[in-house]
mmCIF file of C-alpha atoms and ligand atoms in Angstrom:
data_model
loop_
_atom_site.group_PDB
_atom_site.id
_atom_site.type_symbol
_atom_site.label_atom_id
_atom_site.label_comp_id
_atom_site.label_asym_id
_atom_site.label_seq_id
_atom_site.Cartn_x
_atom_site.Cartn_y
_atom_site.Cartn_z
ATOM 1 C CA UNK A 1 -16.611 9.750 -3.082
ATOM 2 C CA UNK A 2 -16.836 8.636 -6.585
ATOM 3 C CA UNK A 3 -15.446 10.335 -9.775
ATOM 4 C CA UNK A 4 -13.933 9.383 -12.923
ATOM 5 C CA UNK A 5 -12.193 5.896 -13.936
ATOM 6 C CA UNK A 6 -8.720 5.549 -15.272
ATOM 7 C CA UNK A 7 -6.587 2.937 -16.999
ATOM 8 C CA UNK A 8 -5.274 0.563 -15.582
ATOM 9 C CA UNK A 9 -1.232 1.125 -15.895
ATOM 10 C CA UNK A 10 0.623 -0.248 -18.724
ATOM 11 C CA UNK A 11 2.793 -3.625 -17.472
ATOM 12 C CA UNK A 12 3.460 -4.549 -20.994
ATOM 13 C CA UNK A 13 7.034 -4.466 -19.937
ATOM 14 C CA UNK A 14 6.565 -7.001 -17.737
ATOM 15 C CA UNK A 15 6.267 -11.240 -17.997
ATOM 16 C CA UNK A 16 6.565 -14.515 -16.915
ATOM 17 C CA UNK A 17 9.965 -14.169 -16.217
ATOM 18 C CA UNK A 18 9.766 -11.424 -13.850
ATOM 19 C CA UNK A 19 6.649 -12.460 -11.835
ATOM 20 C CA UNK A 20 8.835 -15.703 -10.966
ATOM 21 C CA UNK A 21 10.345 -12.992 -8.387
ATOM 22 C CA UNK A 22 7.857 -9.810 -8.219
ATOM 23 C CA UNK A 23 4.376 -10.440 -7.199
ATOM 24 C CA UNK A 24 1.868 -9.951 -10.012
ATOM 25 C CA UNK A 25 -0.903 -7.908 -9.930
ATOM 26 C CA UNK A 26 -3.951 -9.610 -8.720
ATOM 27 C CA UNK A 27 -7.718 -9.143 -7.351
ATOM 28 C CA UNK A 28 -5.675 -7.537 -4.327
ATOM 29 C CA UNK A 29 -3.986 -4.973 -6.180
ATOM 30 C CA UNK A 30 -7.096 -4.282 -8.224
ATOM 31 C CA UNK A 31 -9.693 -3.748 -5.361
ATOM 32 C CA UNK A 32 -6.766 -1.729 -4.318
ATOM 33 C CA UNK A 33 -6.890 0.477 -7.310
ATOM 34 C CA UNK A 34 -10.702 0.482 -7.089
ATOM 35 C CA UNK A 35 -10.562 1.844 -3.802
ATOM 36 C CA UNK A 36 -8.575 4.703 -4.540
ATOM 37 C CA UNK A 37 -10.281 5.107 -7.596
ATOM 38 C CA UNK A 38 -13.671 5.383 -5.559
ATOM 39 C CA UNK A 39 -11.722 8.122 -3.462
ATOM 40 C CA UNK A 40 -10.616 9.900 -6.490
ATOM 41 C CA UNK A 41 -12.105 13.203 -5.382
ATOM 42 C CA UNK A 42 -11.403 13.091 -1.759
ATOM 43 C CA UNK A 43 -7.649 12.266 -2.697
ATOM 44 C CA UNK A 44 -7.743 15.605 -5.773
ATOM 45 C CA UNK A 45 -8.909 17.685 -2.777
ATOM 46 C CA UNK A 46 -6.199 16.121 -0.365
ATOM 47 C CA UNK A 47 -3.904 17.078 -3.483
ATOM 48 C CA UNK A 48 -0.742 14.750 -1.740
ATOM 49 C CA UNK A 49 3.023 16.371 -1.264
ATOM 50 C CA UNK A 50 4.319 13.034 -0.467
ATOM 51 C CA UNK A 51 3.510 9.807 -1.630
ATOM 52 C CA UNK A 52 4.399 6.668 0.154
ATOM 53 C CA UNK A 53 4.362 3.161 -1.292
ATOM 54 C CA UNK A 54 5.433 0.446 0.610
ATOM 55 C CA UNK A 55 5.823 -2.990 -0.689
ATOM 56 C CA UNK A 56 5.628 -1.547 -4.521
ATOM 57 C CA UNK A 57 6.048 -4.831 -6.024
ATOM 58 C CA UNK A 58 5.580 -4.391 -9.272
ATOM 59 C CA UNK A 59 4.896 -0.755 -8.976
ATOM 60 C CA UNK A 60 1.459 -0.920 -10.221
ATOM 61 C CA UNK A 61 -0.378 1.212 -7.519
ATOM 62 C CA UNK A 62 2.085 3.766 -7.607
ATOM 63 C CA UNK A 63 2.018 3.666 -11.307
ATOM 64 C CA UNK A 64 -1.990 4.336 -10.983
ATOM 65 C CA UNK A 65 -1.900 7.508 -8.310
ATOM 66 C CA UNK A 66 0.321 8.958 -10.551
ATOM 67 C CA UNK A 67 -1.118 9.058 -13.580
ATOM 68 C CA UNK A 68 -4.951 9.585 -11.602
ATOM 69 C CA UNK A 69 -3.215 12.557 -9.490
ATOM 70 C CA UNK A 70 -0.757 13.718 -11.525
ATOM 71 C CA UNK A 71 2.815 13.301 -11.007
ATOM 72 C CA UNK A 72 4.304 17.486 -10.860
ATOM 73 C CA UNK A 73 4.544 18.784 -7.951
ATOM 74 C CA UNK A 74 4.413 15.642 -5.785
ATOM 75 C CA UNK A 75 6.811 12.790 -4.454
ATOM 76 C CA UNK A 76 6.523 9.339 -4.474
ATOM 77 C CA UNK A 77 8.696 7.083 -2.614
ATOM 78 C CA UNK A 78 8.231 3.504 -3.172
ATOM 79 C CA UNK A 79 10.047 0.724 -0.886
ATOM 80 C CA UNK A 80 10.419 -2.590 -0.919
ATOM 81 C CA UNK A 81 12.515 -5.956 0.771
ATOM 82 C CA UNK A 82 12.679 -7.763 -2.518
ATOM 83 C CA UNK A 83 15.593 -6.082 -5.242
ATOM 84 C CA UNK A 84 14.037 -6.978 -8.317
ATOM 85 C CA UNK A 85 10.476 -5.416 -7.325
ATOM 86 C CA UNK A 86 12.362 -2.088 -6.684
ATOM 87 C CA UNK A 87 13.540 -2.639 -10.478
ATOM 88 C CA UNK A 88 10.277 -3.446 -11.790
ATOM 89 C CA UNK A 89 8.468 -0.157 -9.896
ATOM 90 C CA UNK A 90 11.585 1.514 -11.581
ATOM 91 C CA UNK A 91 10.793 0.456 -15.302
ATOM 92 C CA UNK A 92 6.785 0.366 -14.611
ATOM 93 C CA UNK A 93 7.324 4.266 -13.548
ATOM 94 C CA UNK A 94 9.255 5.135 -16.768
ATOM 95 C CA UNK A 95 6.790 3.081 -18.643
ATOM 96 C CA UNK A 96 3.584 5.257 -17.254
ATOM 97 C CA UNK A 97 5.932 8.460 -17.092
ATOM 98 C CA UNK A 98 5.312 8.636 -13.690
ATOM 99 C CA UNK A 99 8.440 9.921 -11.318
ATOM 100 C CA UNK A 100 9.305 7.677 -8.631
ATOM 101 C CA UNK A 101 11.965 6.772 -5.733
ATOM 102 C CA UNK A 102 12.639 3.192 -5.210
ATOM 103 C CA UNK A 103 13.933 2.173 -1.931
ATOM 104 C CA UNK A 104 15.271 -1.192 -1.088
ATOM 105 C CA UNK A 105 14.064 -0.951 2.603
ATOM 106 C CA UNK A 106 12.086 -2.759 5.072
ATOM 107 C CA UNK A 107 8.707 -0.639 5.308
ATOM 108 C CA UNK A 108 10.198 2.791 5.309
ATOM 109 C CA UNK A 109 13.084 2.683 7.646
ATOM 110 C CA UNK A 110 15.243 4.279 4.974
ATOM 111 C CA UNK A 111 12.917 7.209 4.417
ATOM 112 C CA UNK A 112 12.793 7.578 8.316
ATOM 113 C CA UNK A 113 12.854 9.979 10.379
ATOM 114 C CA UNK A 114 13.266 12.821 7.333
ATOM 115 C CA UNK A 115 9.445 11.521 6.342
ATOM 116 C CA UNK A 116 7.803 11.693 9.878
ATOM 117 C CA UNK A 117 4.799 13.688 9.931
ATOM 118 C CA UNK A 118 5.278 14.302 6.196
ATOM 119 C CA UNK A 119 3.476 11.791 4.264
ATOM 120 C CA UNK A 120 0.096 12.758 3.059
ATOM 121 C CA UNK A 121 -0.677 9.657 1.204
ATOM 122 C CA UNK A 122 0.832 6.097 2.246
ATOM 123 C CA UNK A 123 -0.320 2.845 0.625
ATOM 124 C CA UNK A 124 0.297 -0.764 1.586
ATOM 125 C CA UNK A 125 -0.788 -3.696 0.415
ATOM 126 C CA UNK A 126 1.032 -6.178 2.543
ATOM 127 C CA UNK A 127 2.339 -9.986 2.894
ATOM 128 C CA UNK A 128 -1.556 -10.856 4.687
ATOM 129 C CA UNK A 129 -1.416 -14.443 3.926
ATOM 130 C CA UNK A 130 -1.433 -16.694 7.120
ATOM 131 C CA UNK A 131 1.882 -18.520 7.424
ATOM 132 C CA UNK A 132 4.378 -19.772 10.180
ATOM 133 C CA UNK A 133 6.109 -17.241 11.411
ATOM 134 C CA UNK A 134 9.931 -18.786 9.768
ATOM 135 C CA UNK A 135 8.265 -18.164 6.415
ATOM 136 C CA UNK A 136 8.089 -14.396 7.258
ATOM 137 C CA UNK A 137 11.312 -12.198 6.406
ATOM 138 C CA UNK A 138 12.687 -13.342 2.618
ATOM 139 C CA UNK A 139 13.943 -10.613 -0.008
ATOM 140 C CA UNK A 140 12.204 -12.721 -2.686
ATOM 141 C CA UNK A 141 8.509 -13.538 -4.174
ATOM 142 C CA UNK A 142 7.850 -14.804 -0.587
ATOM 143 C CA UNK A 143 7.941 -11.982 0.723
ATOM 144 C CA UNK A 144 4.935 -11.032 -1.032
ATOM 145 C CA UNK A 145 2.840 -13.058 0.956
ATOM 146 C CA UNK A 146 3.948 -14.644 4.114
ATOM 147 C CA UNK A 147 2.656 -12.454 6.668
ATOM 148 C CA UNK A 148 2.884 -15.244 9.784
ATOM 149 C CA UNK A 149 0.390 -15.640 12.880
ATOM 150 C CA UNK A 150 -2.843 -14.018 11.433
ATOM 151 C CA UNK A 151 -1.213 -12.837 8.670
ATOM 152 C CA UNK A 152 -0.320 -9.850 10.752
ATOM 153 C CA UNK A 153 3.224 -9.868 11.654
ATOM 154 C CA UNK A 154 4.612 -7.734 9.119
ATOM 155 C CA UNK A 155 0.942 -5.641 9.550
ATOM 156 C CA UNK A 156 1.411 -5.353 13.219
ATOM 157 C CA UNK A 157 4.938 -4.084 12.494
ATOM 158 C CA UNK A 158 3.605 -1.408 10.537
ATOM 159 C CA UNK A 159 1.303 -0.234 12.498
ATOM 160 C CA UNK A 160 3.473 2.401 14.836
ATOM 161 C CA UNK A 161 5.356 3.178 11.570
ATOM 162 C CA UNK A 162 2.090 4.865 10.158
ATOM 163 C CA UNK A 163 1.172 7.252 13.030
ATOM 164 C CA UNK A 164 5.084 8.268 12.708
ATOM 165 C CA UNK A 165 4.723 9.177 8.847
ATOM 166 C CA UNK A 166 1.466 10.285 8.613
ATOM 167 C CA UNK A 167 1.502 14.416 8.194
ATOM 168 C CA UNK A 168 -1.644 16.156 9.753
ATOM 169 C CA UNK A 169 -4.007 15.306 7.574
ATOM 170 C CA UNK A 170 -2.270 12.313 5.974
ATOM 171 C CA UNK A 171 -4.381 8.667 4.933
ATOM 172 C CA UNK A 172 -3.286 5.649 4.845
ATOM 173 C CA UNK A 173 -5.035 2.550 2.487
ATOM 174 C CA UNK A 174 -4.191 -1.058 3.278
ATOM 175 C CA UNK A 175 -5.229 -4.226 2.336
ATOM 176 C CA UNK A 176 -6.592 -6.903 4.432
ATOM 177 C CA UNK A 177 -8.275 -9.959 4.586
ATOM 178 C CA UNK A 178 -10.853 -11.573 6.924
ATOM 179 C CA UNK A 179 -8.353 -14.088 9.005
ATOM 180 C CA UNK A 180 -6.090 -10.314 9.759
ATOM 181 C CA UNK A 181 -8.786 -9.555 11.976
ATOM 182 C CA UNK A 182 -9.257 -5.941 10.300
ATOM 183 C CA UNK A 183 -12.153 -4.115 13.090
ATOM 184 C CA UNK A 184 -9.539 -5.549 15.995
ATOM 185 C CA UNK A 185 -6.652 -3.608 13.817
ATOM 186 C CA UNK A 186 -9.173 -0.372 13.229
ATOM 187 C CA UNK A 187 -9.544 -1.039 16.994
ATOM 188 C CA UNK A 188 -5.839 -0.795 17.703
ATOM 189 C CA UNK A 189 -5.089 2.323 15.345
ATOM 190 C CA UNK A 190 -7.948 4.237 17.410
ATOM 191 C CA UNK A 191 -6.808 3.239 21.130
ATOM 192 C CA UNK A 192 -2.842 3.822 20.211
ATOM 193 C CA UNK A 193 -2.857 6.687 17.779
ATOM 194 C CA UNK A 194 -5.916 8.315 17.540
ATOM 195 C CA UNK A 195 -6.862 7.272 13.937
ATOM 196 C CA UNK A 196 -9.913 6.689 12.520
ATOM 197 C CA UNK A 197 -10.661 4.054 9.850
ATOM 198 C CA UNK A 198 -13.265 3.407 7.568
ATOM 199 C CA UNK A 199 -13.829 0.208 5.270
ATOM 200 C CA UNK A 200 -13.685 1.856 1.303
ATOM 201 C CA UNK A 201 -14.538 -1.480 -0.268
ATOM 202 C CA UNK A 202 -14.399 -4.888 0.340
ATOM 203 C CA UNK A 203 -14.722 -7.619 -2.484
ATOM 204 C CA UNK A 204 -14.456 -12.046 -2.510
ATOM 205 C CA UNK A 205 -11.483 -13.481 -4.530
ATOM 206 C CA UNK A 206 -11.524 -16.955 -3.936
ATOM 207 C CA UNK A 207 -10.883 -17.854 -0.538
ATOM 208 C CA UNK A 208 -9.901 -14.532 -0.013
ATOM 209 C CA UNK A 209 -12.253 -12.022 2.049
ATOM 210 C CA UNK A 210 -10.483 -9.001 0.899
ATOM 211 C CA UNK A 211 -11.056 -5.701 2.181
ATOM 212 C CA UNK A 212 -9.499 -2.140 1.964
ATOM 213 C CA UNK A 213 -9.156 0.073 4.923
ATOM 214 C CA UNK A 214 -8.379 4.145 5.008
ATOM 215 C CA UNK A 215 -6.941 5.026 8.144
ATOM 216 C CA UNK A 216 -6.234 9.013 9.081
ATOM 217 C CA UNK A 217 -6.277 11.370 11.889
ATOM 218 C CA UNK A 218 -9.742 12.873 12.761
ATOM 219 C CA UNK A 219 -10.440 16.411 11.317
ATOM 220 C CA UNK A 220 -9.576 19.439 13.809
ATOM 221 C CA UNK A 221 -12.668 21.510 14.930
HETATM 222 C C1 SAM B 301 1.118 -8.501 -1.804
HETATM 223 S S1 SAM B 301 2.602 -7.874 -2.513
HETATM 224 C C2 SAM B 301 1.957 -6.328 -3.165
HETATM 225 C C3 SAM B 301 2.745 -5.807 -4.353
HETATM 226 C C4 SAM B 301 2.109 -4.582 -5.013
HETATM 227 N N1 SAM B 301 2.062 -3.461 -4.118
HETATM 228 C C5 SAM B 301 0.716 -4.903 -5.475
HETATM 229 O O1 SAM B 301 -0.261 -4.403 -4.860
HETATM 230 O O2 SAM B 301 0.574 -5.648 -6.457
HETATM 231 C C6 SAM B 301 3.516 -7.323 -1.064
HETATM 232 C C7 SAM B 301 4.821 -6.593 -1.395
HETATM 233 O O3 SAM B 301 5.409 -6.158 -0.141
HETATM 234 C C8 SAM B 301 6.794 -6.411 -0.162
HETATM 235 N N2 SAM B 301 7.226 -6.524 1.236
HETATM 236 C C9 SAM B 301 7.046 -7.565 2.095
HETATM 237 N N3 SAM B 301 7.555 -7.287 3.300
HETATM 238 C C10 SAM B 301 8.053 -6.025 3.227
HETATM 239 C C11 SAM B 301 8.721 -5.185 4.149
HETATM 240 N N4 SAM B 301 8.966 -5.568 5.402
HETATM 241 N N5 SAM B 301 9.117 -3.970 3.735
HETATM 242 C C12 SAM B 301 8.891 -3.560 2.446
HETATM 243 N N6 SAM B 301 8.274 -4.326 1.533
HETATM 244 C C13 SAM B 301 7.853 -5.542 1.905
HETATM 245 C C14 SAM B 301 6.937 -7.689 -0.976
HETATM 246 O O4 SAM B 301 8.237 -7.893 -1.463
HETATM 247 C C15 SAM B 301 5.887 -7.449 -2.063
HETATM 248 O O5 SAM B 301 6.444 -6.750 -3.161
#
């Protein structure tokens, strides 16, 4: 599953002053991009109706599928807790002339239930950093990484959500790292909802054992 490369999106638009409350784009969201890069060809043959973002941030990775898929004919729907991320995915979609809707939601209750069994391509990169559990639940740059016991309590809380969205033969990427526990979550989405997962890449930052997982239903014989 490898194919072409392509740019990085344009955040000139963005600074200092902005990443005080929108996360900035880091060795998370780039192994992210890498990993759907590396899928390029699986994702062109997929060829997504509806694209699903959640926890856009600064819109970066939304920014990137549309300009590697194309943005006619498709959707994307980005969400997020935190206002002023919604605004930056707004302005880094105009900026990369990429089509988006911004929802201010937690995960994707907004877009729910007119999404279920829709969503051919959902992406998450989510609050994984181990934190108390009172740290969990701002609307601001916090949000962008407190993710609680294991790191998984917003995770966890997504979990159910996916199987709902997730059309036929729908995928879902999310990043993880080591202390989430990510073969007892591949675990989970197989004994629940049937999914399979597969690890696309997995790369060190620092402390950080960061992996990216692909989740979707198995094919139909
Ligand atoms: C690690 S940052 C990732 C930002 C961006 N997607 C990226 O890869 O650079 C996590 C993002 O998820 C958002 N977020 C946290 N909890 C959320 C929730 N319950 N629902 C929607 N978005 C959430 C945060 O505000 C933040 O923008």
């Amino acid at each position: 599953m490898s194919g072409p490369s392509f740019p990085t999106p344009d955040l000139s638009h963005l600074n200092s002053s902005h990443y005080k409350f929108v996360y900035e784009p880091a060795e998370d969201t780039f192994l992210l991009l890498d990993a759907l890069e590396k899928d390029y060809r699986f994702l062109e043959t997929l060829d997504p109706l509806f694209c699903v973002e959640i926890g856009s941030g600064s819109g970066c990775a939304t920014a990137f599928l549309g300009s590697m898929l194309g943005s006619r004919s498709r959707a994307f729907f980005c969400t997020d807790v935190n206002p002023k991320a919604a605004s930056a995915t707004i302005q880094t979609a105009q900026k990369n002339s990429v089509a988006v809707n911004a929802v201010l939601t937690d995960l994707t209750q907004a877009l729910q239930p007119r999404l279920n069994g829709q969503v051919d391509l959902l992406v998450f990169n989510p609050p994984y950093v181990v934190t108390t559990s009172d740290e969990v639940g701002s609307r601001s740059i916090e949000a962008a990484w407190a993710g609680g016991i294991d790191g998984r309590e917003v995770i966890d809380r997504t979990l159910p959500v996916v199987n709902e969205l997730l059309s036929p033969g729908g995928v879902f990427y999310m990043v993880v790292i080591r202390e989430n526990r990510p073969e007892e979550l591949m675990d989970l989405m197989r004994s629940r909802y049937g999914l399979e997962s597969q690890v696309v890449m997995s790369r060190r930052a620092g402390q950080e054992g960061l992996s990216i997982l692909r989740f979707q239903r198995p094919a139909r014989s």
